[in-house]
Coordinates of C-alpha atoms and ligand atoms in Angstrom, one line a residue:
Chain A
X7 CA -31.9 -18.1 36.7
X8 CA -29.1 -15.7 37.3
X9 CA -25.9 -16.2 35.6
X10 CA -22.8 -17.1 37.4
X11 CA -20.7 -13.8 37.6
X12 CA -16.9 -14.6 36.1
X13 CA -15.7 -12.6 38.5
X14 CA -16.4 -11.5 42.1
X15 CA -20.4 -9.8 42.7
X16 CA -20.4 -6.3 44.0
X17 CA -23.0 -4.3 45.7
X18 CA -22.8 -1.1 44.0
X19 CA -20.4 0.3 41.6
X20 CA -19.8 0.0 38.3
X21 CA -18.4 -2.8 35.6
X22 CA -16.6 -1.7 32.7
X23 CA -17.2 -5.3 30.5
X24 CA -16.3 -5.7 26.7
X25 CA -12.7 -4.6 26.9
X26 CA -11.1 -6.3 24.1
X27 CA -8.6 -8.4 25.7
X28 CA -5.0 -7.1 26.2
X29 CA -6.2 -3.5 27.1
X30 CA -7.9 -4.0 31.0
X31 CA -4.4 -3.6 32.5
X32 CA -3.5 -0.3 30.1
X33 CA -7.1 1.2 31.2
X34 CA -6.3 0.6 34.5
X35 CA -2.6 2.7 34.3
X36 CA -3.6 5.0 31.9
X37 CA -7.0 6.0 33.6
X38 CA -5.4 5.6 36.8
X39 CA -8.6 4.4 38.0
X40 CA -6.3 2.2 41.1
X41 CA -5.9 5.8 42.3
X42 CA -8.9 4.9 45.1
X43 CA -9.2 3.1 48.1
X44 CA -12.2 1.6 46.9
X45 CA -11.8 -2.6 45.8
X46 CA -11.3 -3.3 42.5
X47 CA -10.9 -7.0 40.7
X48 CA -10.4 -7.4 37.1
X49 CA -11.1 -10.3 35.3
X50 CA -8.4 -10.5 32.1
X51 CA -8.7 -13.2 29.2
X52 CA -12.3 -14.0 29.7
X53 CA -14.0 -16.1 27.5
X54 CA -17.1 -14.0 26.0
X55 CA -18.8 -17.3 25.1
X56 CA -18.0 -17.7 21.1
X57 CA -13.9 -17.9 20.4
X58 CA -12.9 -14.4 22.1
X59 CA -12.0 -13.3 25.7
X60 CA -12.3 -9.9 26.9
X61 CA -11.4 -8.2 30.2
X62 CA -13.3 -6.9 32.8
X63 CA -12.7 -4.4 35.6
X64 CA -15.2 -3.9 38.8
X65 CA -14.6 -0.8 40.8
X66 CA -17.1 -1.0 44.0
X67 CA -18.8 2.2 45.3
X68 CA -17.7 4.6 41.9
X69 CA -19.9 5.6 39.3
X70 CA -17.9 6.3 36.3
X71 CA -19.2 9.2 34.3
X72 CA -20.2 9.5 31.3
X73 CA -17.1 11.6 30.0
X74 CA -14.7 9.4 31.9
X75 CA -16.5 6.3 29.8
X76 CA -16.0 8.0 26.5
X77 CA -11.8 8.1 27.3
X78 CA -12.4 4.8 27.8
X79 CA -13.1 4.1 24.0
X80 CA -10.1 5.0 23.0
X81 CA -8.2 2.2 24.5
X82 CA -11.8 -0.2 24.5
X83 CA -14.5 1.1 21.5
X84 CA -16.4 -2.0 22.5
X85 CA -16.4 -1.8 26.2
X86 CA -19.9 -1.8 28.0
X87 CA -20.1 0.3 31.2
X88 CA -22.9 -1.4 33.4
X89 CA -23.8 0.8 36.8
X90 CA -24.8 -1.9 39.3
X91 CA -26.9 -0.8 42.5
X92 CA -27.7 -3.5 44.8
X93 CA -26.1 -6.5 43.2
X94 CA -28.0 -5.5 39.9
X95 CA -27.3 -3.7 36.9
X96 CA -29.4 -0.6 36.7
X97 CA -27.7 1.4 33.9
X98 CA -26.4 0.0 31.0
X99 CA -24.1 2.5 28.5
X100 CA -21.6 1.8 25.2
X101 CA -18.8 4.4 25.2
X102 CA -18.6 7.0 22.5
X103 CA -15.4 8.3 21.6
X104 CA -14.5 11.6 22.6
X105 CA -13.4 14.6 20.5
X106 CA -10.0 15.5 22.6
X107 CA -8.8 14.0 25.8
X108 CA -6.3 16.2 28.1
X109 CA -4.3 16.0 30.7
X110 CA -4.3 11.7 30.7
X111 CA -1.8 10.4 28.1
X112 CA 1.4 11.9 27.2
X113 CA 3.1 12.8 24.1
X114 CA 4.7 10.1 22.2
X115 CA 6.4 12.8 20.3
X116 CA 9.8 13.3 23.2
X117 CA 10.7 16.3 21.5
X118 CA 7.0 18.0 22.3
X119 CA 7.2 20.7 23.9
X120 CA 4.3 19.4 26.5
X121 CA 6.6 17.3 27.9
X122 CA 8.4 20.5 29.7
X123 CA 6.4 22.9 30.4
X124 CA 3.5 23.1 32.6
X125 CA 0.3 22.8 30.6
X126 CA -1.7 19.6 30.2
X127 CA -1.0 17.3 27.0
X128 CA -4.0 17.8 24.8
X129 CA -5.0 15.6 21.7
X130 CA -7.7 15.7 19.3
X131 CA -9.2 12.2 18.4
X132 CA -10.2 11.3 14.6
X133 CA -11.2 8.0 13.5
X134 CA -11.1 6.9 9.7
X135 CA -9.6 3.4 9.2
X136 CA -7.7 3.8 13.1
X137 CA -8.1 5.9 15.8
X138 CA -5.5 8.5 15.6
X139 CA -4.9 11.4 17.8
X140 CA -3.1 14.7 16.8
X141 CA -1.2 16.7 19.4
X142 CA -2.3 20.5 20.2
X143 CA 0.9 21.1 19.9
X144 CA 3.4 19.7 18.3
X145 CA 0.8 18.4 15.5
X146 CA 1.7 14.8 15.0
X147 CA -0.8 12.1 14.9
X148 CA -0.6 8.9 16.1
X149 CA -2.3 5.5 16.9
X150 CA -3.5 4.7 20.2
X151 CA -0.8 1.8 20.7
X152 CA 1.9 4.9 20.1
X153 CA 0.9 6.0 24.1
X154 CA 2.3 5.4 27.2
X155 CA 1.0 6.4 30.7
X156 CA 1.7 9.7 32.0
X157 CA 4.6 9.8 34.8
Chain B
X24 CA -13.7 47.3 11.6
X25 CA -10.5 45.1 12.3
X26 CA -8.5 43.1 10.0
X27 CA -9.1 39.6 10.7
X28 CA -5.3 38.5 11.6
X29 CA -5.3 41.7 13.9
X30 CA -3.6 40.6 17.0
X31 CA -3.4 37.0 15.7
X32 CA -0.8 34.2 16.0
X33 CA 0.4 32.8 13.2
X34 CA 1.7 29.3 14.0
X35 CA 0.2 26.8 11.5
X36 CA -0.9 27.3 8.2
X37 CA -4.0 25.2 9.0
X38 CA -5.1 27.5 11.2
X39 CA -5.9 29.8 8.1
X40 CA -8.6 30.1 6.0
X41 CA -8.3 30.5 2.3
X42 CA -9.5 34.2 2.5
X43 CA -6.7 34.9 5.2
X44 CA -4.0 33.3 3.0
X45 CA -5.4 35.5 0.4
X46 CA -5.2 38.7 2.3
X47 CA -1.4 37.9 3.6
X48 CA -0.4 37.7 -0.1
X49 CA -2.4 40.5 -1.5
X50 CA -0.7 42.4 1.5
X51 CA 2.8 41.3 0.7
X52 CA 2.4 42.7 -2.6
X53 CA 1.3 46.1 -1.9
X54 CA 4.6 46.4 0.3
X55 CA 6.5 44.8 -2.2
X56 CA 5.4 48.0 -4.8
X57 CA 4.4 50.5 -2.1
X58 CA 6.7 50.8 1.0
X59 CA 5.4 51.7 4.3
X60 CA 8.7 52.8 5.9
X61 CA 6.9 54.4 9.1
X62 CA 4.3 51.2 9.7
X63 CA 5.9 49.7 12.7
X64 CA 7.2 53.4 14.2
X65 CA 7.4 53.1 17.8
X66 CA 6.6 49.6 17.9
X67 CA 9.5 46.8 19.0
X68 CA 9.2 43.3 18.0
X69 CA 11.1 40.9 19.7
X70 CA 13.5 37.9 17.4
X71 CA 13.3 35.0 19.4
X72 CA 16.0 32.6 18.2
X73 CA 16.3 29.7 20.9
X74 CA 17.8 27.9 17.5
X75 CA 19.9 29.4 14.9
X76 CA 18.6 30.0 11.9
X77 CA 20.8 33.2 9.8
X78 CA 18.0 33.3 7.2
X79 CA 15.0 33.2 8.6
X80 CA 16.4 35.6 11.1
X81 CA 17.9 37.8 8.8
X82 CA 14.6 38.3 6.5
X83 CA 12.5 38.6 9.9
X84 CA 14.2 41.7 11.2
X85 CA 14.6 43.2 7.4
X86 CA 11.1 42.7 7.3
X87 CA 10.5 45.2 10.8
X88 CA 13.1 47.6 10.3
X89 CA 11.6 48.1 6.6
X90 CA 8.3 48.9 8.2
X91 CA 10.0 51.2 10.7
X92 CA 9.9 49.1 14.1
X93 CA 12.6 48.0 15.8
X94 CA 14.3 44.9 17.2
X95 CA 15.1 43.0 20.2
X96 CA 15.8 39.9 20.9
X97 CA 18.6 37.2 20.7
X98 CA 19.9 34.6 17.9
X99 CA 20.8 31.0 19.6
X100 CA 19.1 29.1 22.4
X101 CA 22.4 28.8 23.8
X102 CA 23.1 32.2 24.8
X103 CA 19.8 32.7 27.2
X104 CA 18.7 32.7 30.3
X105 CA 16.4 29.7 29.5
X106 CA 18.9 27.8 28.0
X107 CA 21.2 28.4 31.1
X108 CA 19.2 28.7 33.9
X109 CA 16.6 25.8 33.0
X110 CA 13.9 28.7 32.4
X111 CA 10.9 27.5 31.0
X112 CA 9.7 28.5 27.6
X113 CA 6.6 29.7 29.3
X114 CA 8.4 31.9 31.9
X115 CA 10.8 33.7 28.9
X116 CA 7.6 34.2 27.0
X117 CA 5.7 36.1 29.8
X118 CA 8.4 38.6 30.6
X119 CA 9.3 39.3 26.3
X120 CA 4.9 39.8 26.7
X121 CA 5.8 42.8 28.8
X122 CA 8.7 44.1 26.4
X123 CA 7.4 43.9 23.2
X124 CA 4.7 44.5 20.5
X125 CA 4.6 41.1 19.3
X126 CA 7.2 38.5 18.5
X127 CA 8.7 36.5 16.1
X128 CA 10.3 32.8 17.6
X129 CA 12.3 30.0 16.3
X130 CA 12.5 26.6 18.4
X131 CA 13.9 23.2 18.2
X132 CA 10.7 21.6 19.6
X133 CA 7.9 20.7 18.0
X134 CA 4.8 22.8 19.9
X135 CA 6.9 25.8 20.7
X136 CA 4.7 28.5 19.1
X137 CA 1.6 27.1 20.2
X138 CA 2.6 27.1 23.6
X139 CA 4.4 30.4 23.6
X140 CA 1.0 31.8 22.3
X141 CA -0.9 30.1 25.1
X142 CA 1.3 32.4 27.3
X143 CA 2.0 35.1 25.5
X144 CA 0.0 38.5 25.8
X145 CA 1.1 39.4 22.4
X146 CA 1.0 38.2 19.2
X147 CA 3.0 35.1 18.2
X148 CA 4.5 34.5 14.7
X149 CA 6.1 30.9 14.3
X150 CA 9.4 31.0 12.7
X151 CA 9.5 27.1 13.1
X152 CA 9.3 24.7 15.6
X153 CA 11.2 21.6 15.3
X154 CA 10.1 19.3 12.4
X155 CA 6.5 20.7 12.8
X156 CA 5.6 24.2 10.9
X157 CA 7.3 27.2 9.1
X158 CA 4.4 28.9 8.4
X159 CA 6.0 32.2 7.5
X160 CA 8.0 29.5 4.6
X161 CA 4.7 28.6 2.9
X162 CA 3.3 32.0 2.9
X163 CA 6.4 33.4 0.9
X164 CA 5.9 30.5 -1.3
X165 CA 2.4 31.5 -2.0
X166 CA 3.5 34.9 -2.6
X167 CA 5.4 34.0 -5.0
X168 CA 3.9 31.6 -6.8
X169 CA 0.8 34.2 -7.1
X170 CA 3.7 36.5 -7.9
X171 CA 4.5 35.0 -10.9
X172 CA 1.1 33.3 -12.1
X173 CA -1.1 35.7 -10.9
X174 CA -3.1 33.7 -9.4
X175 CA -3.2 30.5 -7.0
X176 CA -5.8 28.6 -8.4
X177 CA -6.3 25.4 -10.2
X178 CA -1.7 25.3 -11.5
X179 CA -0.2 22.3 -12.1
X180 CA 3.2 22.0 -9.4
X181 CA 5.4 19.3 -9.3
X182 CA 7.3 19.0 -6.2
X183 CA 11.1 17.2 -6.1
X184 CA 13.5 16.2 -4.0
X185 CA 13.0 15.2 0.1
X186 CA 9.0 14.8 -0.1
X187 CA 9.3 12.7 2.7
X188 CA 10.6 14.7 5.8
X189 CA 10.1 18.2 3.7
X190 CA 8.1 20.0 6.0
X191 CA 8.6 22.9 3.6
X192 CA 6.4 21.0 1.2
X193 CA 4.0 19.3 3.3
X194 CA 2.8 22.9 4.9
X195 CA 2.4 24.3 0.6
X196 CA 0.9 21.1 -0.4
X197 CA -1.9 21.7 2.1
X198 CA -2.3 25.6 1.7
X199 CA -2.3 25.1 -2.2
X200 CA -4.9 22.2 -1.6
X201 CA -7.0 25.3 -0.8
X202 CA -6.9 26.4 -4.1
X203 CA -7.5 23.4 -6.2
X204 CA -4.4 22.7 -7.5
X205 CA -2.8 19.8 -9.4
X206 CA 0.2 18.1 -7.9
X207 CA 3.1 16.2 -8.7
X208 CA 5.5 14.8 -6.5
X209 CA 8.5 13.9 -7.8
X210 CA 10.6 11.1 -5.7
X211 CA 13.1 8.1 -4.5
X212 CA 10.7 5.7 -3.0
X213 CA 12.1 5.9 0.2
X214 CA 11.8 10.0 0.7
X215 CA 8.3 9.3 -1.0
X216 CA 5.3 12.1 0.1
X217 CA 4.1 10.4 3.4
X218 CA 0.5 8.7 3.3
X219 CA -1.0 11.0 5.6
X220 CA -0.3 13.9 3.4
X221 CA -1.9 11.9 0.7
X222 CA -4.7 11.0 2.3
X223 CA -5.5 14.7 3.0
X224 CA -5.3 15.6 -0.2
X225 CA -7.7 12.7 -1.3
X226 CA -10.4 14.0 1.6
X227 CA -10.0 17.2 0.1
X228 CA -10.7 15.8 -3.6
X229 CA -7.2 17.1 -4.9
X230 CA -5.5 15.7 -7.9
X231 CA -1.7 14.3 -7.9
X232 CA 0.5 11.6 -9.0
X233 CA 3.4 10.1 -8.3
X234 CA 6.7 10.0 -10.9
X235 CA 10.0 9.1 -10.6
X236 CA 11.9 11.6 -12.9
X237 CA 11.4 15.6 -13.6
X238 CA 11.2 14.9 -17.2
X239 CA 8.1 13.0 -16.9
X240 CA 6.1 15.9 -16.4
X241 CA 7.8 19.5 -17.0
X242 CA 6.2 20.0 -19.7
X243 CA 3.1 20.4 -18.0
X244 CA 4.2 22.4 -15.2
X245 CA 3.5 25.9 -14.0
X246 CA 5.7 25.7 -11.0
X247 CA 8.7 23.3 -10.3
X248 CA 9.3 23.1 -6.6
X249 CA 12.7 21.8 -5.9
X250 CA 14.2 20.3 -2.2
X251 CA 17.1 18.9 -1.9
X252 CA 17.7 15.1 -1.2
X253 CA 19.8 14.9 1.7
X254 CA 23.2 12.9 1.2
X255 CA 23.3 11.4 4.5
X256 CA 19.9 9.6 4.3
X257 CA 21.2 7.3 1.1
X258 CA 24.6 5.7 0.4
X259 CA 27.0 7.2 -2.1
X260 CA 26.3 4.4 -5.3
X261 CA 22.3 4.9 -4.3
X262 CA 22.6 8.5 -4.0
X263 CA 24.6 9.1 -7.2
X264 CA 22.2 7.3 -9.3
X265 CA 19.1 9.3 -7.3
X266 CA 21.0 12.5 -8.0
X267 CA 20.1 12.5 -11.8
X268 CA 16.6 11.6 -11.8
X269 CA 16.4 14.3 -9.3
X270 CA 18.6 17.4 -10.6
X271 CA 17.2 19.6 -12.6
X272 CA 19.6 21.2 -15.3
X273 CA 19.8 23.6 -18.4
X274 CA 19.2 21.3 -21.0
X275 CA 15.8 19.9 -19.4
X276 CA 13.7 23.3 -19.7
X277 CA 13.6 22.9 -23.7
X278 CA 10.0 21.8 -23.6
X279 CA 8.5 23.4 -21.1
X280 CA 5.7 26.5 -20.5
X281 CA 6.4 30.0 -21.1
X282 CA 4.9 31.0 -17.7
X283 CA 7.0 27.7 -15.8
X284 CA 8.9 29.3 -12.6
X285 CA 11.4 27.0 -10.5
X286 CA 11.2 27.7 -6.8
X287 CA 13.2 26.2 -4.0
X288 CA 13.5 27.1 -0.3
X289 CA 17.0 27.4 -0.6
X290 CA 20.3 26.5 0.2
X291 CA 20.7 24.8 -2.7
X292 CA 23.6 22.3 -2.7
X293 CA 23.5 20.6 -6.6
X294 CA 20.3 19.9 -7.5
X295 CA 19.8 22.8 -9.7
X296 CA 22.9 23.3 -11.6
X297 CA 23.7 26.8 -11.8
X298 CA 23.4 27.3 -15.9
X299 CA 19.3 27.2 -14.8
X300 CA 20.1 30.3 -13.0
X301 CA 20.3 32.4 -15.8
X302 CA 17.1 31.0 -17.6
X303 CA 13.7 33.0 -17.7
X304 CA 12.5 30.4 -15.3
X305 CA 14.8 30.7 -12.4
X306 CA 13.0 32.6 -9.2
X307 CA 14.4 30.9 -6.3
X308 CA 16.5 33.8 -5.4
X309 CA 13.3 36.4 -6.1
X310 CA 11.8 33.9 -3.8
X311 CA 14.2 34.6 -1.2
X312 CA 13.2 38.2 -1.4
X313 CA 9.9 37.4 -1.3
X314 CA 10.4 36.0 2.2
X315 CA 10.9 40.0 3.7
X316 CA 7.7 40.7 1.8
X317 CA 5.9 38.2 3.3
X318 CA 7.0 38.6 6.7
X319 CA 6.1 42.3 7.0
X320 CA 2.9 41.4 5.4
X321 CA 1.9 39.2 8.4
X322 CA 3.7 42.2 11.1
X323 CA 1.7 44.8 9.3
X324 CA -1.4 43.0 9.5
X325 CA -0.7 41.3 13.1
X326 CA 0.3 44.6 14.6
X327 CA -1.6 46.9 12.5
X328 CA -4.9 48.0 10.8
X329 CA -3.3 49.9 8.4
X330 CA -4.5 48.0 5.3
X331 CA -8.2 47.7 6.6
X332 CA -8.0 51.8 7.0
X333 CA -6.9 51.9 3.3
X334 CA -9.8 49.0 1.6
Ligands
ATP19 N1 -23.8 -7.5 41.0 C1 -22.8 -7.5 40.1 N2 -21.5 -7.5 40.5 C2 -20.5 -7.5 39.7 N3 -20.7 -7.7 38.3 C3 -21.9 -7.8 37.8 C4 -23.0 -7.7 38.7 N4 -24.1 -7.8 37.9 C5 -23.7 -7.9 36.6 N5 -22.3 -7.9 36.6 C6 -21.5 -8.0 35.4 O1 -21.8 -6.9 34.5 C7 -21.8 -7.2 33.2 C8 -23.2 -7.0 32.6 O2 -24.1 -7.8 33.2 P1 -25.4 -8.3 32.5 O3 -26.2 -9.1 33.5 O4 -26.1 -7.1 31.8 O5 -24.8 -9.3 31.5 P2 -25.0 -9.5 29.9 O6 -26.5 -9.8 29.6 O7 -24.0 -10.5 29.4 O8 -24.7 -8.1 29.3 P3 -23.9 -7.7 28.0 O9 -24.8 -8.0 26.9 O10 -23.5 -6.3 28.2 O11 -22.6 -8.6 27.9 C9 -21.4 -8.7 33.2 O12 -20.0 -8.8 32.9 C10 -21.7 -9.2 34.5 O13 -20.7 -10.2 34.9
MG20 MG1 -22.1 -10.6 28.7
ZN21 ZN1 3.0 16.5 21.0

């Protein structure tokens, strides 16, 4: 018996599930993945079944790469990309986090100098007890809650 | 066979290996006892000063016109193009790419030299940027530190004062964590050594401890690296009963090692009263001098091969 879907079925496209809940809409703006034409519902405060919720964002007719997955993690280490072709999931993938992410979040740091100049932020992504990421250039490291979308 | 800072930027000290910190310091102090007055001839560096800084500056361009070269450049931000005209940082460092040899920069933003190196055709040496790195600061301090142990590894340095927002000492803790030293940092609570220093150091397996007084451990020390505690950050009944657990004075070098040196960056407002000046441990203001050596270590060896023609 097929489960009933939380949110709206889709054709083909891709489900990005497991998003610990709080973080769908930041994904959303940060990733500016509501930079298409195609439909897109998200599902926020979910209940996953045992005390927790999670959100959930369906974009129809995108496959999200693998790389563009990984960003993902900073934001969502749990989240669950799920490829669906013809109403069913075909691929099934946990994101990994990267090493550096550019050109997507900007500099918490106002007096960075990437903030004036035309190059692309760049950060460098450890993980010990938190997630931190270190500027290329002005060399401070911060949590991910520290970021804000780029303008 | 090339030297390996050859045509290098020298922005962070993390961006150099121990060997490379090595070679700067072993440089410095064949200049120091052998000048090289005709090094730099017929090369031009450019002083890039979009924030004042008199010494820094000063001990920059002794440093070239020492080896020979000469200087261009300017000494505040507010007297350029890019501080008038809205020029970007990228812009001003293309066109002094197409004047000079290599260049020397000091900025109020953090990022400055890495960028400027990212558009630079020439080599970059960071003279600061904002709260982030002074290299050319912790490579003097190395120098002398060697200078006057003769060697960097395995000392026991206590640093006082401002641990907290010291980038002076953040950037020689981590090049001395190189070279297995002992640490102890010496501070009010609230300008305390941050945690993420700390937690380098422990990933790096280097020893240190905390104390709240100099006396606690001077008679351990090799090397007593003083900052100042800033005034402003503390009111005046806090800060006068910080002051003395943080001043060093005469009367407190009784006990202490024949081979001790006190270092600080420098200026000094009270926190070393001056009757240490005339001890055999004083070396802050050798330090200073240091800071020419050091620089035209890095210009020879950016800008030249002279010293791997020599080995
Ligand atoms: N055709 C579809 N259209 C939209 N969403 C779908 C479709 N098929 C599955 N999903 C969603 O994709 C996610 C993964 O589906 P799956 O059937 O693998 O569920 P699951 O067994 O609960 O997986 P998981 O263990 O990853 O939670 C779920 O959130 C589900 O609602
Ligand atoms: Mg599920
Ligand atoms: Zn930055």
């Amino acid at each position: 018996m097929k489960k009933k879907l939380e949110v709206q079925a889709i054709e083909n496209g891709s489900v990005i599930d497991h998003i610990a809940a709080g973080q769908g809409v930041k994904i959303l703006k940060f990733f500016q993945l509501t930079d298409t034409k195609q439909k897109i519902t998200i599902g926020l405060n979910l209940p996953t079944g045992g005390s927790q919720t999670k959100d959930l964002i369906k974009i129809e007719n995108t496959q999200i790469t693998d790389a563009q997955a990984n960003q993902l993690a900073l934001f969502a280490p749990d989240a669950t990309i799920n490829l669906i072709e013809n109403y069913d999931v075909v691929k099934k993938f946990k994101v990994h986090l990267p090493e550096s992410i550019s050109g997507v979040l900007a500099c918490p740091n106002s007096n960075c100098i990437s903030h004036s100049e035309p190059v692309d932020s760049q950060f460098y992504i450890r993980q010990k007890q938190q997630i931190k990421l270190k500027c290329h250039y002005c060399e401070k490291s911060f949590a991910t809650s520290f970021f804000k979308e780029l303008d | 066979m090339t030297n390996p800072l050859y045509q290098k930027d020298i922005i962070s000290i993390a961006d150099l290996s121990r060997s490379e910190l090595e070679l700067i310091v072993a440089t410095a102090k064949k200049l120091k006892h052998q000048p090289q007055p005709e090094l730099l001839k017929n090369k031009i560096v450019a002083s890039c000063f979009f924030e004042a800084s008199t010494r820094t500056r000063l001990s920059f361009e002794t440093a070239v016109q020492r080896l020979g070269g000469s200087v261009i450049g300017f000494d505040s931000g507010g007297n350029t193009s890019l501080a008038q005209k809205g020029e970007t940082l990228s812009d001003s460092v293309k066109v002094i790419s197409s004047y000079a040899d290599g260049f020397f920069m000091r900025h109020p933003q953090e990022g400055a030299a890495r960028l400027a190196a990212e558009f630079a055709s020439i080599p970059v040496i960071n003279g600061g940027d904002g709260s982030n790195q002074h290299p050319t600061q912790t490579l003097l301090d190395l120098f002398t530190i060697y200078e006057t142990q003769q060697q960097l590894e395995g000392l026991n340095i206590a640093f006082v004062g401002d641990l907290k927002y010291g980038r002076t000492v953040h950037s020689l803790a981590q090049a001395l964590s190189l070279f297995n030293c002992n640490f102890f940092f010496i501070a009010p609570s609230a300008l305390a050594m941050p945690d993420y220093i700390l937690e380098e150091l422990d990933d790096a397996g280097i020893k240190y401890s905390l104390h709240s007084s100099i006396e606690e451990v001077i008679a351990d020390l090799d090397i007593l690296y003083m900052t100042r505690v800033q005034k402003e950050r503390f009111d005046e009944t806090e800060y006068q009963h910080l002051k003395s657990a943080f001043v060093l004075n005469g009367s407190m070098l009784e006990n202490v090692r024949d081979n001790l040196k006190i270092l600080h960056p420098l200026p000094r407002i009270d926190e070393i009263t001056t009757d240490v000046d005339i001890t055999p441990y004083a070396y802050y203001f050798q330090q200073a001098e240091n800071g020419v050596y050091a620089r035209q270590a890095l210009l020879a060896l950016v800008l030249t091969n002279f010293f791997q023609e020599q080995a």
